[in-house]
Coordinates of C-alpha atoms in Angstrom, one line a residue:
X448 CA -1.9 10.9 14.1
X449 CA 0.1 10.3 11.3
X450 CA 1.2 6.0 10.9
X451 CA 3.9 5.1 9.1
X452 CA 2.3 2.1 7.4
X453 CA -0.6 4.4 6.0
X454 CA 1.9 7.0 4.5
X455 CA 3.6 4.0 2.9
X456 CA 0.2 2.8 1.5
X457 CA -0.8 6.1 0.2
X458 CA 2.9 6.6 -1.4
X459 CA 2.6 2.7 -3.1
X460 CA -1.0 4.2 -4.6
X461 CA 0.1 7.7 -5.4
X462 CA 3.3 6.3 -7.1
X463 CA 1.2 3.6 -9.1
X464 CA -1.6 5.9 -9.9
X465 CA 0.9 8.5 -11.7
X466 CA 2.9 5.8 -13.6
X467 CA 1.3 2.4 -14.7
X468 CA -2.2 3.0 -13.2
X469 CA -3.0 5.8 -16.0
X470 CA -3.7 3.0 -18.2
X471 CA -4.3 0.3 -15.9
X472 CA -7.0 1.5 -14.3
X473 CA -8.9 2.5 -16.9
X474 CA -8.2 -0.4 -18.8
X475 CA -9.8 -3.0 -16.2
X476 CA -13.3 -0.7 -16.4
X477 CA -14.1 -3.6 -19.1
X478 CA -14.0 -7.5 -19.3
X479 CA -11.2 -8.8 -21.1
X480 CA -12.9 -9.9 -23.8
X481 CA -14.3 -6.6 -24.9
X482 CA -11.0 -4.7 -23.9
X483 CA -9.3 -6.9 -26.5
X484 CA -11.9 -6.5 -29.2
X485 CA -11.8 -3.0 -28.4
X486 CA -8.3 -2.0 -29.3
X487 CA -8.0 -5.1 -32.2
X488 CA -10.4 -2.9 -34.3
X489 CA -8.4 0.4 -33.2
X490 CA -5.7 -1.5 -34.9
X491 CA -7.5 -2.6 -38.0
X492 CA -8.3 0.9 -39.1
X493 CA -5.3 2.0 -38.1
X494 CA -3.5 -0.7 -40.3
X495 CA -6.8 0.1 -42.8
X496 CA -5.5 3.9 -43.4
X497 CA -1.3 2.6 -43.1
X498 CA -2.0 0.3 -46.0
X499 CA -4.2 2.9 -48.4
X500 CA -1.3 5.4 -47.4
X501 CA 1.5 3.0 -48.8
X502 CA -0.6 2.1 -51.7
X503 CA -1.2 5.7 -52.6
X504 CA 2.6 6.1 -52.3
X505 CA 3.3 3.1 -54.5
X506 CA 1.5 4.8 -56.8
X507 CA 2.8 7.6 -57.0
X508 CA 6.6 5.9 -56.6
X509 CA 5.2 3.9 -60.4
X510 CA 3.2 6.5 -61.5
X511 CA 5.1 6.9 -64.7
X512 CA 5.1 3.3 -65.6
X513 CA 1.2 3.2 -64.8
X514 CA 0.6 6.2 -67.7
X515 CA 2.6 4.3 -69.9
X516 CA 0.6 0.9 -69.5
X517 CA -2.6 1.9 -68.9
X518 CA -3.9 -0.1 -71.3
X519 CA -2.3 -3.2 -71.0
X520 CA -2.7 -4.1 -67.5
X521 CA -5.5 -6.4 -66.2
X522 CA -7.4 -5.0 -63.7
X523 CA -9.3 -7.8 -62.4
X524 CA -5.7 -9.4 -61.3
X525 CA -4.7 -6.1 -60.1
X526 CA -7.8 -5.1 -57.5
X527 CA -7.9 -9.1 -56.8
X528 CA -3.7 -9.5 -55.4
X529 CA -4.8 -5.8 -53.5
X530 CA -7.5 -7.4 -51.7
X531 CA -5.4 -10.1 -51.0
X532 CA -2.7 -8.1 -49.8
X533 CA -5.4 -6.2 -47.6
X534 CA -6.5 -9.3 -46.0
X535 CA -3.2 -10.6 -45.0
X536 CA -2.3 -7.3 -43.8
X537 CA -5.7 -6.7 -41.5
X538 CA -5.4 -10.2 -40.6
X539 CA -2.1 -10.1 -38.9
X540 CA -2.8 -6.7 -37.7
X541 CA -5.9 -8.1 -36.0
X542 CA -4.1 -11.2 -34.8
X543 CA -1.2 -9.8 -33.5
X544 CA -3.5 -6.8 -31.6
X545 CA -5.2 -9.7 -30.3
X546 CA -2.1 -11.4 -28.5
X547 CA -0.4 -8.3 -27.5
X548 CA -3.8 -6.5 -25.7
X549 CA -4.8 -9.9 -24.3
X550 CA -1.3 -10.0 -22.2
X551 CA -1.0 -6.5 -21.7
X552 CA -4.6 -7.0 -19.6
X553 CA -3.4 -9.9 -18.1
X554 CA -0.3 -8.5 -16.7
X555 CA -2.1 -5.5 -15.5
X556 CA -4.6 -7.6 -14.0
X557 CA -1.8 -8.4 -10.8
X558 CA -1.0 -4.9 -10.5
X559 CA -4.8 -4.0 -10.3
X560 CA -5.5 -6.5 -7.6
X561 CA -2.1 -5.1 -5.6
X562 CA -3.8 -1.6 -5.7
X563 CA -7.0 -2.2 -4.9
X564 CA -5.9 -4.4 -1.9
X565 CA -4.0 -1.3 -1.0
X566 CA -7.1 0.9 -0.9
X567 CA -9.1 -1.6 0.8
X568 CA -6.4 -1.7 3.5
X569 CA -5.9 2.2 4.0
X570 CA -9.8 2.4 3.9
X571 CA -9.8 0.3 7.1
X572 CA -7.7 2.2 8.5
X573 CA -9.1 5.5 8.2
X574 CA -12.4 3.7 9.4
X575 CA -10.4 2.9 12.6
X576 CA -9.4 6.3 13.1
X577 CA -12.7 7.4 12.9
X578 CA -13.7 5.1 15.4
X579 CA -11.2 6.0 17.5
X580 CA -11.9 9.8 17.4
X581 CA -15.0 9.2 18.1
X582 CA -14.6 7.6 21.2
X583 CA -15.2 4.0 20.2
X584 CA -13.5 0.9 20.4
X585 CA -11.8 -0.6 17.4
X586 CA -12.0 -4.7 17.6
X587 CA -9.9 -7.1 14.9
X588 CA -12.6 -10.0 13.8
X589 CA -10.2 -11.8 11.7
X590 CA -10.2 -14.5 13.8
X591 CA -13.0 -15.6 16.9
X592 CA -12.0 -18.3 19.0
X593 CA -14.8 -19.4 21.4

């Protein structure tokens, strides 16, 4: 027999499994701690190839005035303010990585706790159906008063 309560269950899941839960529920197969580490050092090497990409393009924006000083710039300077300007970049890369994956585990943290309540709750159910079919009798032990 079909229950109303079950089909709203299973639509609740089914509706939170084909939006938010595609990277929900994967996402709370780790501790928070390693999903956040995780994606910070997705983010460095992404930000790692961005800022060789605009460099290259810098240079190639200034190549002409590069050929024509070639000799007359310091390089020590030059490959030191680069590395500088790579380390600010990673770092506020990494730290912003950090802030935004550490909320975006946190708020899907509620939603992973709804659905998996859900499940527990439609897979008692479908226990006491079984139950049921098979002849037995169901008893609630939420509460024994003797």
């Amino acid at each position: 027999m079909v229950r109303e309560e079950n089909v709203k269950l299973m639509s609740q899941i089914a509706i939170y499994e084909k939006h938010d839960g595609k990277t929900e529920i994967p996402m709370h197969c780790f501790y928070k701690s390693d999903y956040v580490r995780l994606n910070a050092l997705k983010a460095v090497v992404y930000a790692s190839i961005v800022f060789v990409l605009i460099a290259g393009l810098t240079v190639l924006y200034r190549l002409d005035d590069i050929l024509k000083n070639i000799f007359k710039y310091d390089y020590k300077k030059l490959i030191i303010g680069i590395l500088i300007l790579y380390g600010i970049w990673i770092f506020a890369y990494w730290l912003i990585a950090r802030i935004i994956y550490a909320k975006k585990y946190e708020n899907g943290r509620s939603h992973i706790i709804i659905y998996n309540h859900n499940l527990k709750k439609l897979q008692e159910e479908a226990e006491k159906e079984v139950v049921k079919a098979k002849g037995g009798v169901v008893v609630d032990d939420d509460f024994i008063d003797f």
